[in-house]
Amino acid sequence: MTSMSRARVARRIAAGAAYGGGGIGLAGAAAVGLVVAEVQLARRRVGVGTPTRVPNAQGLYGGTLPTAGDPPLRLMMLGDSTAAGQGVHRAGQTPGALLASGLAAVAERPVRLGSVAQPGACSDDLDRQVALVLAEPDRVPDICVIMVGANDVTHRMPATRSVRHLSSAVRRLRTAGAEVVVGTCPDLGTIERVRQPLRWLARRASRQLAAAQTIGAVEQGGRTVSLGDLLGPEFAQNPRELFGPDNYHPSAEGYATAAMAVLPSVCAALGLWPADEEHPDALRREGFLPVARAAAEAASEAGTEVAAAMPTGPRGPWALLKRRRRRRVSEAEPSSPSGV
């Protein structure tokens, strides 16, 4: 499928989400049904050799940093098991802890991490999670990171419905004053028990949803980072290192890879990334594109960020596509939070 074709499919799904459609499927219903069957076989192994309890990483990171009278930055995680960090043993190995530690280091300011992410959640659970986040209007997070989508595919949720819930969540959070970064649907084609040709179909379904998620999130003022293509090639080459013991959730190294991709976008959303990296670099094929084109390209390339740009153009809203350089969060694994 060409980039233009992927863009048309993504735009069709996003339009269906915006205008109430619900019948647009991913990669063909029968094919996805077969993919789901294989993924469910893999999911049955979740918990085998894996912690059943998600580590509690909530608390204060960078507590020894000076505050200059400012309160700590507030970072909130929303989404599914990937956002929660299921599959690792220690709080410091979760993506929330890695992002909080990295953000504290870049901002030179403490960061208070919270989480309402729920293992097993689909995008329709974001309504509940956002309500929890916004329950105290005077404590709205500075930045929210949403990671969601895999369960939508495995539970056969219509893509339009999935994107509708995500778009609503981003809109509510942005209206409340929080910046939002969305890690889009991961690549289900990397799960070892999904074999060819179903592996290709799983990858296609994941990328279609990721592109549509990008359109929905960006049009509501959020930023997105492609996790699917970031993790896909690296997981395929190093499955024993980047998958956890259940062969379904990421390992500590896998979560670190995802966190390194998301951290630059989190920092950029808060105005903390170097100014010279905010300009598009033609050598890295960065630039302004119609949002559907940018979404399709992002779904096919590792760690690509898409953010809103010019409000409109001949082919609708435009976006800035950035291929940010990956930087290590830290050479040392974060310790547990210094306070709750």
mmCIF file of C-alpha atoms in Angstrom:
data_model
loop_
_atom_site.group_PDB
_atom_site.id
_atom_site.type_symbol
_atom_site.label_atom_id
_atom_site.label_comp_id
_atom_site.label_asym_id
_atom_site.label_seq_id
_atom_site.Cartn_x
_atom_site.Cartn_y
_atom_site.Cartn_z
ATOM 1 C CA MET A 1 0.000 0.000 0.000
ATOM 2 C CA THR A 2 1.434 3.370 -1.018
ATOM 3 C CA SER A 3 1.747 6.344 1.298
ATOM 4 C CA MET A 4 -1.122 8.076 -0.515
ATOM 5 C CA SER A 5 -3.347 4.996 -0.159
ATOM 6 C CA ARG A 6 -2.520 4.734 3.555
ATOM 7 C CA ALA A 7 -3.349 8.416 3.935
ATOM 8 C CA ARG A 8 -6.754 7.937 2.265
ATOM 9 C CA VAL A 9 -7.614 4.987 4.518
ATOM 10 C CA ALA A 10 -6.529 6.873 7.635
ATOM 11 C CA ARG A 11 -8.510 9.958 6.623
ATOM 12 C CA ARG A 12 -11.599 7.803 5.936
ATOM 13 C CA ILE A 13 -11.388 6.221 9.391
ATOM 14 C CA ALA A 14 -10.812 9.578 11.098
ATOM 15 C CA ALA A 15 -13.713 11.134 9.193
ATOM 16 C CA GLY A 16 -15.946 8.258 10.243
ATOM 17 C CA ALA A 17 -14.923 8.841 13.837
ATOM 18 C CA ALA A 18 -15.670 12.559 13.606
ATOM 19 C CA TYR A 19 -19.043 12.192 11.899
ATOM 20 C CA GLY A 20 -20.379 9.150 13.679
ATOM 21 C CA GLY A 21 -19.613 6.360 11.234
ATOM 22 C CA GLY A 22 -18.840 2.953 12.682
ATOM 23 C CA GLY A 23 -18.553 0.492 9.870
ATOM 24 C CA ILE A 24 -15.041 1.112 8.557
ATOM 25 C CA GLY A 25 -12.892 -1.912 9.342
ATOM 26 C CA LEU A 26 -9.179 -2.600 9.496
ATOM 27 C CA ALA A 27 -7.551 -4.701 6.760
ATOM 28 C CA GLY A 28 -10.766 -6.653 6.178
ATOM 29 C CA ALA A 29 -12.940 -8.152 8.886
ATOM 30 C CA ALA A 30 -12.290 -11.799 8.021
ATOM 31 C CA ALA A 31 -8.526 -11.303 7.909
ATOM 32 C CA VAL A 32 -8.513 -9.430 11.208
ATOM 33 C CA GLY A 33 -10.588 -12.217 12.720
ATOM 34 C CA LEU A 34 -7.784 -14.660 11.929
ATOM 35 C CA VAL A 35 -5.188 -12.268 13.321
ATOM 36 C CA VAL A 36 -7.219 -11.875 16.512
ATOM 37 C CA ALA A 37 -7.367 -15.646 16.958
ATOM 38 C CA GLU A 38 -3.589 -15.921 16.799
ATOM 39 C CA VAL A 39 -3.028 -12.914 19.048
ATOM 40 C CA GLN A 40 -5.451 -14.357 21.604
ATOM 41 C CA LEU A 41 -3.313 -17.503 21.702
ATOM 42 C CA ALA A 42 -0.347 -15.322 22.566
ATOM 43 C CA ARG A 43 -2.368 -13.412 25.152
ATOM 44 C CA ARG A 44 -3.186 -16.646 27.008
ATOM 45 C CA ARG A 45 0.447 -16.822 27.965
ATOM 46 C CA VAL A 46 0.332 -13.398 29.617
ATOM 47 C CA GLY A 47 1.182 -13.931 33.233
ATOM 48 C CA VAL A 48 3.386 -16.971 32.617
ATOM 49 C CA GLY A 49 6.723 -15.972 34.100
ATOM 50 C CA THR A 50 5.496 -12.385 34.317
ATOM 51 C CA PRO A 51 4.559 -10.285 37.347
ATOM 52 C CA THR A 52 0.768 -10.223 37.768
ATOM 53 C CA ARG A 53 1.017 -6.914 39.642
ATOM 54 C CA VAL A 54 1.972 -3.782 37.734
ATOM 55 C CA PRO A 55 4.702 -1.925 39.679
ATOM 56 C CA ASN A 56 3.495 1.300 41.271
ATOM 57 C CA ALA A 57 5.777 3.964 39.818
ATOM 58 C CA GLN A 58 3.749 6.963 40.963
ATOM 59 C CA GLY A 59 5.565 9.588 42.981
ATOM 60 C CA LEU A 60 8.186 12.318 42.800
ATOM 61 C CA TYR A 61 11.215 12.034 40.506
ATOM 62 C CA GLY A 62 14.223 14.333 40.649
ATOM 63 C CA GLY A 63 13.331 15.268 44.205
ATOM 64 C CA THR A 64 16.835 16.591 44.908
ATOM 65 C CA LEU A 65 16.649 19.136 42.073
ATOM 66 C CA PRO A 66 16.068 22.789 42.976
ATOM 67 C CA THR A 67 12.526 24.040 42.376
ATOM 68 C CA ALA A 68 13.128 27.819 42.408
ATOM 69 C CA GLY A 69 9.773 28.097 44.122
ATOM 70 C CA ASP A 70 7.923 26.341 41.283
ATOM 71 C CA PRO A 71 5.893 23.200 42.000
ATOM 72 C CA PRO A 72 7.014 19.959 40.344
ATOM 73 C CA LEU A 73 5.922 19.342 36.768
ATOM 74 C CA ARG A 74 2.975 16.945 36.667
ATOM 75 C CA LEU A 75 3.130 13.989 34.258
ATOM 76 C CA MET A 76 0.158 11.613 33.911
ATOM 77 C CA MET A 77 0.078 8.244 32.107
ATOM 78 C CA LEU A 78 -3.144 7.028 30.477
ATOM 79 C CA GLY A 79 -3.955 4.005 28.342
ATOM 80 C CA ASP A 80 -3.427 0.262 28.541
ATOM 81 C CA SER A 81 -0.831 -2.189 29.859
ATOM 82 C CA THR A 82 1.921 -0.547 27.812
ATOM 83 C CA ALA A 83 1.317 2.785 29.551
ATOM 84 C CA ALA A 84 1.074 1.036 32.926
ATOM 85 C CA GLY A 85 4.276 -0.964 32.409
ATOM 86 C CA GLN A 86 2.909 -4.489 32.755
ATOM 87 C CA GLY A 87 5.552 -7.171 32.341
ATOM 88 C CA VAL A 88 8.426 -5.677 34.359
ATOM 89 C CA HIS A 89 9.325 -6.235 38.013
ATOM 90 C CA ARG A 90 10.495 -2.819 39.207
ATOM 91 C CA ALA A 91 8.831 0.591 39.183
ATOM 92 C CA GLY A 92 11.915 2.178 37.637
ATOM 93 C CA GLN A 93 11.528 -0.025 34.547
ATOM 94 C CA THR A 94 8.069 1.266 33.618
ATOM 95 C CA PRO A 95 7.686 3.825 30.835
ATOM 96 C CA GLY A 96 6.164 6.323 33.279
ATOM 97 C CA ALA A 97 9.204 6.192 35.539
ATOM 98 C CA LEU A 98 11.592 6.418 32.597
ATOM 99 C CA LEU A 99 9.744 9.431 31.177
ATOM 100 C CA ALA A 100 9.505 11.144 34.581
ATOM 101 C CA SER A 101 13.227 10.666 35.223
ATOM 102 C CA GLY A 102 14.151 11.866 31.748
ATOM 103 C CA LEU A 103 11.832 14.877 31.937
ATOM 104 C CA ALA A 104 13.232 15.852 35.346
ATOM 105 C CA ALA A 105 16.768 15.690 33.951
ATOM 106 C CA VAL A 106 15.935 17.819 30.907
ATOM 107 C CA ALA A 107 13.806 20.347 32.807
ATOM 108 C CA GLU A 108 16.193 20.394 35.790
ATOM 109 C CA ARG A 109 13.068 20.348 37.903
ATOM 110 C CA PRO A 110 11.244 17.630 39.886
ATOM 111 C CA VAL A 111 8.446 15.730 38.173
ATOM 112 C CA ARG A 112 5.450 14.184 39.925
ATOM 113 C CA LEU A 113 4.246 11.080 38.098
ATOM 114 C CA GLY A 114 0.673 9.833 38.248
ATOM 115 C CA SER A 115 -1.051 7.039 36.353
ATOM 116 C CA VAL A 116 -4.602 5.976 35.574
ATOM 117 C CA ALA A 117 -3.537 3.482 32.883
ATOM 118 C CA GLN A 118 -5.344 0.149 33.072
ATOM 119 C CA PRO A 119 -3.949 -3.158 31.743
ATOM 120 C CA GLY A 120 -6.370 -4.622 29.228
ATOM 121 C CA ALA A 121 -7.994 -1.257 28.495
ATOM 122 C CA CYS A 122 -9.346 -0.314 25.087
ATOM 123 C CA SER A 123 -9.783 3.250 23.897
ATOM 124 C CA ASP A 124 -13.330 3.405 25.281
ATOM 125 C CA ASP A 125 -11.822 3.301 28.793
ATOM 126 C CA LEU A 126 -10.157 6.658 28.135
ATOM 127 C CA ASP A 127 -13.442 8.402 28.995
ATOM 128 C CA ARG A 128 -13.197 7.037 32.537
ATOM 129 C CA GLN A 129 -9.471 7.674 32.800
ATOM 130 C CA VAL A 130 -9.763 11.304 31.679
ATOM 131 C CA ALA A 131 -12.525 11.877 34.231
ATOM 132 C CA LEU A 132 -10.128 10.682 36.938
ATOM 133 C CA VAL A 133 -7.336 12.921 35.655
ATOM 134 C CA LEU A 134 -9.585 15.997 35.591
ATOM 135 C CA ALA A 135 -11.402 15.266 38.863
ATOM 136 C CA GLU A 136 -9.468 18.089 40.562
ATOM 137 C CA PRO A 137 -9.530 21.159 38.266
ATOM 138 C CA ASP A 138 -6.725 22.849 40.232
ATOM 139 C CA ARG A 139 -4.399 19.867 39.706
ATOM 140 C CA VAL A 140 -4.507 19.436 35.923
ATOM 141 C CA PRO A 141 -1.293 17.715 34.698
ATOM 142 C CA ASP A 142 1.227 19.705 32.700
ATOM 143 C CA ILE A 143 1.631 16.791 30.280
ATOM 144 C CA CYS A 144 -0.360 13.600 29.626
ATOM 145 C CA VAL A 145 1.040 10.598 27.759
ATOM 146 C CA ILE A 146 -1.484 8.173 26.257
ATOM 147 C CA MET A 147 -0.465 4.727 24.974
ATOM 148 C CA VAL A 148 -3.405 2.748 23.597
ATOM 149 C CA GLY A 149 -4.607 0.768 20.591
ATOM 150 C CA ALA A 150 -3.418 -2.844 20.688
ATOM 151 C CA ASN A 151 -6.461 -4.084 22.610
ATOM 152 C CA ASP A 152 -8.745 -2.233 20.210
ATOM 153 C CA VAL A 153 -7.412 -4.420 17.392
ATOM 154 C CA THR A 154 -7.502 -7.682 19.371
ATOM 155 C CA HIS A 155 -11.031 -6.922 20.640
ATOM 156 C CA ARG A 156 -12.141 -5.994 17.108
ATOM 157 C CA MET A 157 -13.306 -2.530 18.108
ATOM 158 C CA PRO A 158 -14.274 -0.578 14.964
ATOM 159 C CA ALA A 159 -11.462 1.809 14.113
ATOM 160 C CA THR A 160 -13.847 4.747 13.884
ATOM 161 C CA ARG A 161 -15.052 4.095 17.432
ATOM 162 C CA SER A 162 -11.487 3.717 18.683
ATOM 163 C CA VAL A 163 -10.387 7.015 17.145
ATOM 164 C CA ARG A 164 -13.526 8.777 18.373
ATOM 165 C CA HIS A 165 -12.724 7.916 21.997
ATOM 166 C CA LEU A 166 -9.076 8.921 21.623
ATOM 167 C CA SER A 167 -9.969 12.224 19.949
ATOM 168 C CA SER A 168 -12.444 13.009 22.717
ATOM 169 C CA ALA A 169 -9.819 12.262 25.379
ATOM 170 C CA VAL A 170 -7.245 14.520 23.720
ATOM 171 C CA ARG A 171 -9.788 17.315 23.284
ATOM 172 C CA ARG A 172 -10.877 17.195 26.944
ATOM 173 C CA LEU A 173 -7.306 17.186 28.219
ATOM 174 C CA ARG A 174 -6.208 20.011 25.923
ATOM 175 C CA THR A 175 -9.267 22.078 26.837
ATOM 176 C CA ALA A 176 -8.344 21.655 30.506
ATOM 177 C CA GLY A 177 -4.855 22.998 29.775
ATOM 178 C CA ALA A 178 -2.720 19.826 29.590
ATOM 179 C CA GLU A 179 -0.294 19.063 26.789
ATOM 180 C CA VAL A 180 -0.900 15.624 25.261
ATOM 181 C CA VAL A 181 1.456 13.137 23.572
ATOM 182 C CA VAL A 182 -0.023 9.915 22.160
ATOM 183 C CA GLY A 183 2.041 6.799 21.554
ATOM 184 C CA THR A 184 0.051 5.232 18.716
ATOM 185 C CA CYS A 185 -0.954 1.581 18.274
ATOM 186 C CA PRO A 186 2.018 -0.797 18.526
ATOM 187 C CA ASP A 187 2.801 -3.321 15.817
ATOM 188 C CA LEU A 188 0.972 -6.581 16.578
ATOM 189 C CA GLY A 189 2.907 -8.221 13.762
ATOM 190 C CA THR A 190 5.909 -8.469 16.089
ATOM 191 C CA ILE A 191 4.227 -11.034 18.360
ATOM 192 C CA GLU A 192 6.075 -14.294 17.757
ATOM 193 C CA ARG A 193 2.981 -16.498 17.767
ATOM 194 C CA VAL A 194 1.427 -14.534 14.916
ATOM 195 C CA ARG A 195 2.809 -16.243 11.805
ATOM 196 C CA GLN A 196 2.896 -15.219 8.153
ATOM 197 C CA PRO A 197 0.782 -14.226 6.290
ATOM 198 C CA LEU A 198 -1.207 -13.174 9.359
ATOM 199 C CA ARG A 199 1.837 -11.308 10.672
ATOM 200 C CA TRP A 200 1.640 -9.009 7.639
ATOM 201 C CA LEU A 201 -2.103 -8.494 8.162
ATOM 202 C CA ALA A 202 -1.582 -7.710 11.858
ATOM 203 C CA ARG A 203 1.052 -5.158 10.932
ATOM 204 C CA ARG A 204 -1.244 -3.599 8.356
ATOM 205 C CA ALA A 205 -4.177 -3.371 10.777
ATOM 206 C CA SER A 206 -1.941 -1.848 13.460
ATOM 207 C CA ARG A 207 -0.547 0.776 11.089
ATOM 208 C CA GLN A 208 -3.985 1.696 9.771
ATOM 209 C CA LEU A 209 -5.192 2.340 13.296
ATOM 210 C CA ALA A 210 -1.996 4.219 14.224
ATOM 211 C CA ALA A 211 -2.379 6.556 11.241
ATOM 212 C CA ALA A 212 -6.030 7.225 12.030
ATOM 213 C CA GLN A 213 -5.156 7.820 15.694
ATOM 214 C CA THR A 214 -2.600 10.389 14.564
ATOM 215 C CA ILE A 215 -5.156 12.344 12.558
ATOM 216 C CA GLY A 216 -7.665 12.300 15.409
ATOM 217 C CA ALA A 217 -5.139 13.326 18.076
ATOM 218 C CA VAL A 218 -3.367 16.017 16.059
ATOM 219 C CA GLU A 219 -6.622 17.636 14.948
ATOM 220 C CA GLN A 220 -7.500 18.032 18.643
ATOM 221 C CA GLY A 221 -4.178 19.717 19.467
ATOM 222 C CA GLY A 222 -2.117 16.729 20.614
ATOM 223 C CA ARG A 223 1.149 15.260 19.323
ATOM 224 C CA THR A 224 1.716 11.657 18.329
ATOM 225 C CA VAL A 225 4.748 9.367 18.237
ATOM 226 C CA SER A 226 4.763 6.189 16.173
ATOM 227 C CA LEU A 227 5.479 3.232 18.473
ATOM 228 C CA GLY A 228 4.462 0.499 16.047
ATOM 229 C CA ASP A 229 7.193 0.933 13.485
ATOM 230 C CA LEU A 230 9.703 1.919 16.166
ATOM 231 C CA LEU A 231 9.268 -1.356 18.000
ATOM 232 C CA GLY A 232 8.520 -3.526 14.975
ATOM 233 C CA PRO A 233 11.950 -3.914 13.317
ATOM 234 C CA GLU A 234 13.814 -3.821 16.623
ATOM 235 C CA PHE A 235 11.523 -6.399 18.236
ATOM 236 C CA ALA A 236 11.784 -8.602 15.162
ATOM 237 C CA GLN A 237 15.583 -8.527 15.356
ATOM 238 C CA ASN A 238 15.834 -8.878 19.147
ATOM 239 C CA PRO A 239 12.642 -10.607 20.376
ATOM 240 C CA ARG A 240 14.361 -12.224 23.360
ATOM 241 C CA GLU A 241 15.685 -8.848 24.564
ATOM 242 C CA LEU A 242 12.732 -6.559 23.842
ATOM 243 C CA PHE A 243 9.844 -8.866 24.759
ATOM 244 C CA GLY A 244 9.211 -9.876 28.343
ATOM 245 C CA PRO A 245 8.851 -13.452 29.633
ATOM 246 C CA ASP A 246 5.255 -13.674 28.358
ATOM 247 C CA ASN A 247 6.389 -12.922 24.762
ATOM 248 C CA TYR A 248 3.589 -10.341 24.565
ATOM 249 C CA HIS A 249 4.465 -7.300 26.688
ATOM 250 C CA PRO A 250 7.744 -5.404 26.272
ATOM 251 C CA SER A 251 10.683 -6.167 28.518
ATOM 252 C CA ALA A 252 12.484 -3.479 30.516
ATOM 253 C CA GLU A 253 14.670 -2.857 27.461
ATOM 254 C CA GLY A 254 11.599 -2.682 25.241
ATOM 255 C CA TYR A 255 9.970 -0.089 27.474
ATOM 256 C CA ALA A 256 13.210 1.909 27.528
ATOM 257 C CA THR A 257 13.214 1.911 23.712
ATOM 258 C CA ALA A 258 9.659 3.261 23.655
ATOM 259 C CA ALA A 259 10.390 5.853 26.353
ATOM 260 C CA MET A 260 13.422 7.145 24.437
ATOM 261 C CA ALA A 261 11.179 7.714 21.420
ATOM 262 C CA VAL A 262 8.458 9.526 23.374
ATOM 263 C CA LEU A 263 10.652 11.677 25.656
ATOM 264 C CA PRO A 264 11.735 14.233 23.001
ATOM 265 C CA SER A 265 8.087 14.879 22.100
ATOM 266 C CA VAL A 266 7.153 15.263 25.774
ATOM 267 C CA CYS A 267 9.952 17.800 26.216
ATOM 268 C CA ALA A 268 9.059 19.618 22.984
ATOM 269 C CA ALA A 269 5.401 19.875 24.036
ATOM 270 C CA LEU A 270 6.546 21.625 27.218
ATOM 271 C CA GLY A 271 8.951 23.927 25.375
ATOM 272 C CA LEU A 272 12.025 22.211 26.812
ATOM 273 C CA TRP A 273 13.650 20.794 23.658
ATOM 274 C CA PRO A 274 16.508 22.717 21.984
ATOM 275 C CA ALA A 275 15.113 25.434 19.724
ATOM 276 C CA ASP A 276 17.328 24.441 16.808
ATOM 277 C CA GLU A 277 15.674 21.015 16.701
ATOM 278 C CA GLU A 278 12.196 22.506 16.393
ATOM 279 C CA HIS A 279 12.827 23.556 12.794
ATOM 280 C CA PRO A 280 12.195 20.913 10.110
ATOM 281 C CA ASP A 281 15.356 19.364 8.700
ATOM 282 C CA ALA A 282 15.086 18.604 4.987
ATOM 283 C CA LEU A 283 17.984 16.143 5.204
ATOM 284 C CA ARG A 284 15.885 14.013 7.562
ATOM 285 C CA ARG A 285 12.816 14.405 5.309
ATOM 286 C CA GLU A 286 11.014 16.532 7.857
ATOM 287 C CA GLY A 287 8.517 19.203 6.958
ATOM 288 C CA PHE A 288 4.925 20.367 6.681
ATOM 289 C CA LEU A 289 2.401 17.970 5.147
ATOM 290 C CA PRO A 290 -1.357 17.511 5.029
ATOM 291 C CA VAL A 291 -2.165 15.771 8.296
ATOM 292 C CA ALA A 292 -3.309 12.544 6.599
ATOM 293 C CA ARG A 293 -0.052 12.279 4.635
ATOM 294 C CA ALA A 294 1.990 12.975 7.756
ATOM 295 C CA ALA A 295 -0.006 10.343 9.658
ATOM 296 C CA ALA A 296 0.583 7.701 6.996
ATOM 297 C CA GLU A 297 4.316 8.403 6.888
ATOM 298 C CA ALA A 298 4.596 8.381 10.680
ATOM 299 C CA ALA A 299 2.886 4.983 10.912
ATOM 300 C CA SER A 300 5.616 3.561 8.672
ATOM 301 C CA GLU A 301 8.751 4.966 10.299
ATOM 302 C CA ALA A 302 10.318 4.570 13.705
ATOM 303 C CA GLY A 303 9.739 7.203 16.367
ATOM 304 C CA THR A 304 8.211 9.804 14.044
ATOM 305 C CA GLU A 305 6.373 12.709 15.660
ATOM 306 C CA VAL A 306 3.394 14.510 14.144
ATOM 307 C CA ALA A 307 2.149 17.809 15.589
ATOM 308 C CA ALA A 308 -0.412 20.362 14.432
ATOM 309 C CA ALA A 309 0.941 23.148 12.250
ATOM 310 C CA MET A 310 -0.909 25.441 9.881
ATOM 311 C CA PRO A 311 -4.639 25.347 10.623
ATOM 312 C CA THR A 312 -5.724 24.522 7.078
ATOM 313 C CA GLY A 313 -4.600 24.142 3.487
ATOM 314 C CA PRO A 314 -5.889 23.053 0.065
ATOM 315 C CA ARG A 315 -6.211 19.451 1.324
ATOM 316 C CA GLY A 316 -7.345 20.157 4.861
ATOM 317 C CA PRO A 317 -5.380 20.580 8.134
ATOM 318 C CA TRP A 318 -1.582 20.485 8.000
ATOM 319 C CA ALA A 319 0.954 19.025 10.390
ATOM 320 C CA LEU A 320 4.682 19.130 11.103
ATOM 321 C CA LEU A 321 6.412 15.784 10.722
ATOM 322 C CA LYS A 322 9.593 15.403 12.803
ATOM 323 C CA ARG A 323 12.042 12.503 12.948
ATOM 324 C CA ARG A 324 13.583 13.393 16.274
ATOM 325 C CA ARG A 325 16.968 11.953 17.175
ATOM 326 C CA ARG A 326 16.690 9.348 19.896
ATOM 327 C CA ARG A 327 18.568 10.180 23.074
ATOM 328 C CA ARG A 328 19.035 7.895 26.020
ATOM 329 C CA VAL A 329 16.872 8.742 29.018
ATOM 330 C CA SER A 330 19.776 7.892 31.276
ATOM 331 C CA GLU A 331 22.580 5.405 31.361
ATOM 332 C CA ALA A 332 21.410 4.400 34.834
ATOM 333 C CA GLU A 333 18.026 2.831 35.506
ATOM 334 C CA PRO A 334 15.797 5.196 37.499
ATOM 335 C CA SER A 335 15.355 4.393 41.130
ATOM 336 C CA SER A 336 11.955 4.241 42.784
ATOM 337 C CA PRO A 337 10.212 7.597 43.284
ATOM 338 C CA SER A 338 11.371 9.720 46.171
ATOM 339 C CA GLY A 339 7.911 10.516 47.412
ATOM 340 C CA VAL A 340 4.217 10.043 46.761
#
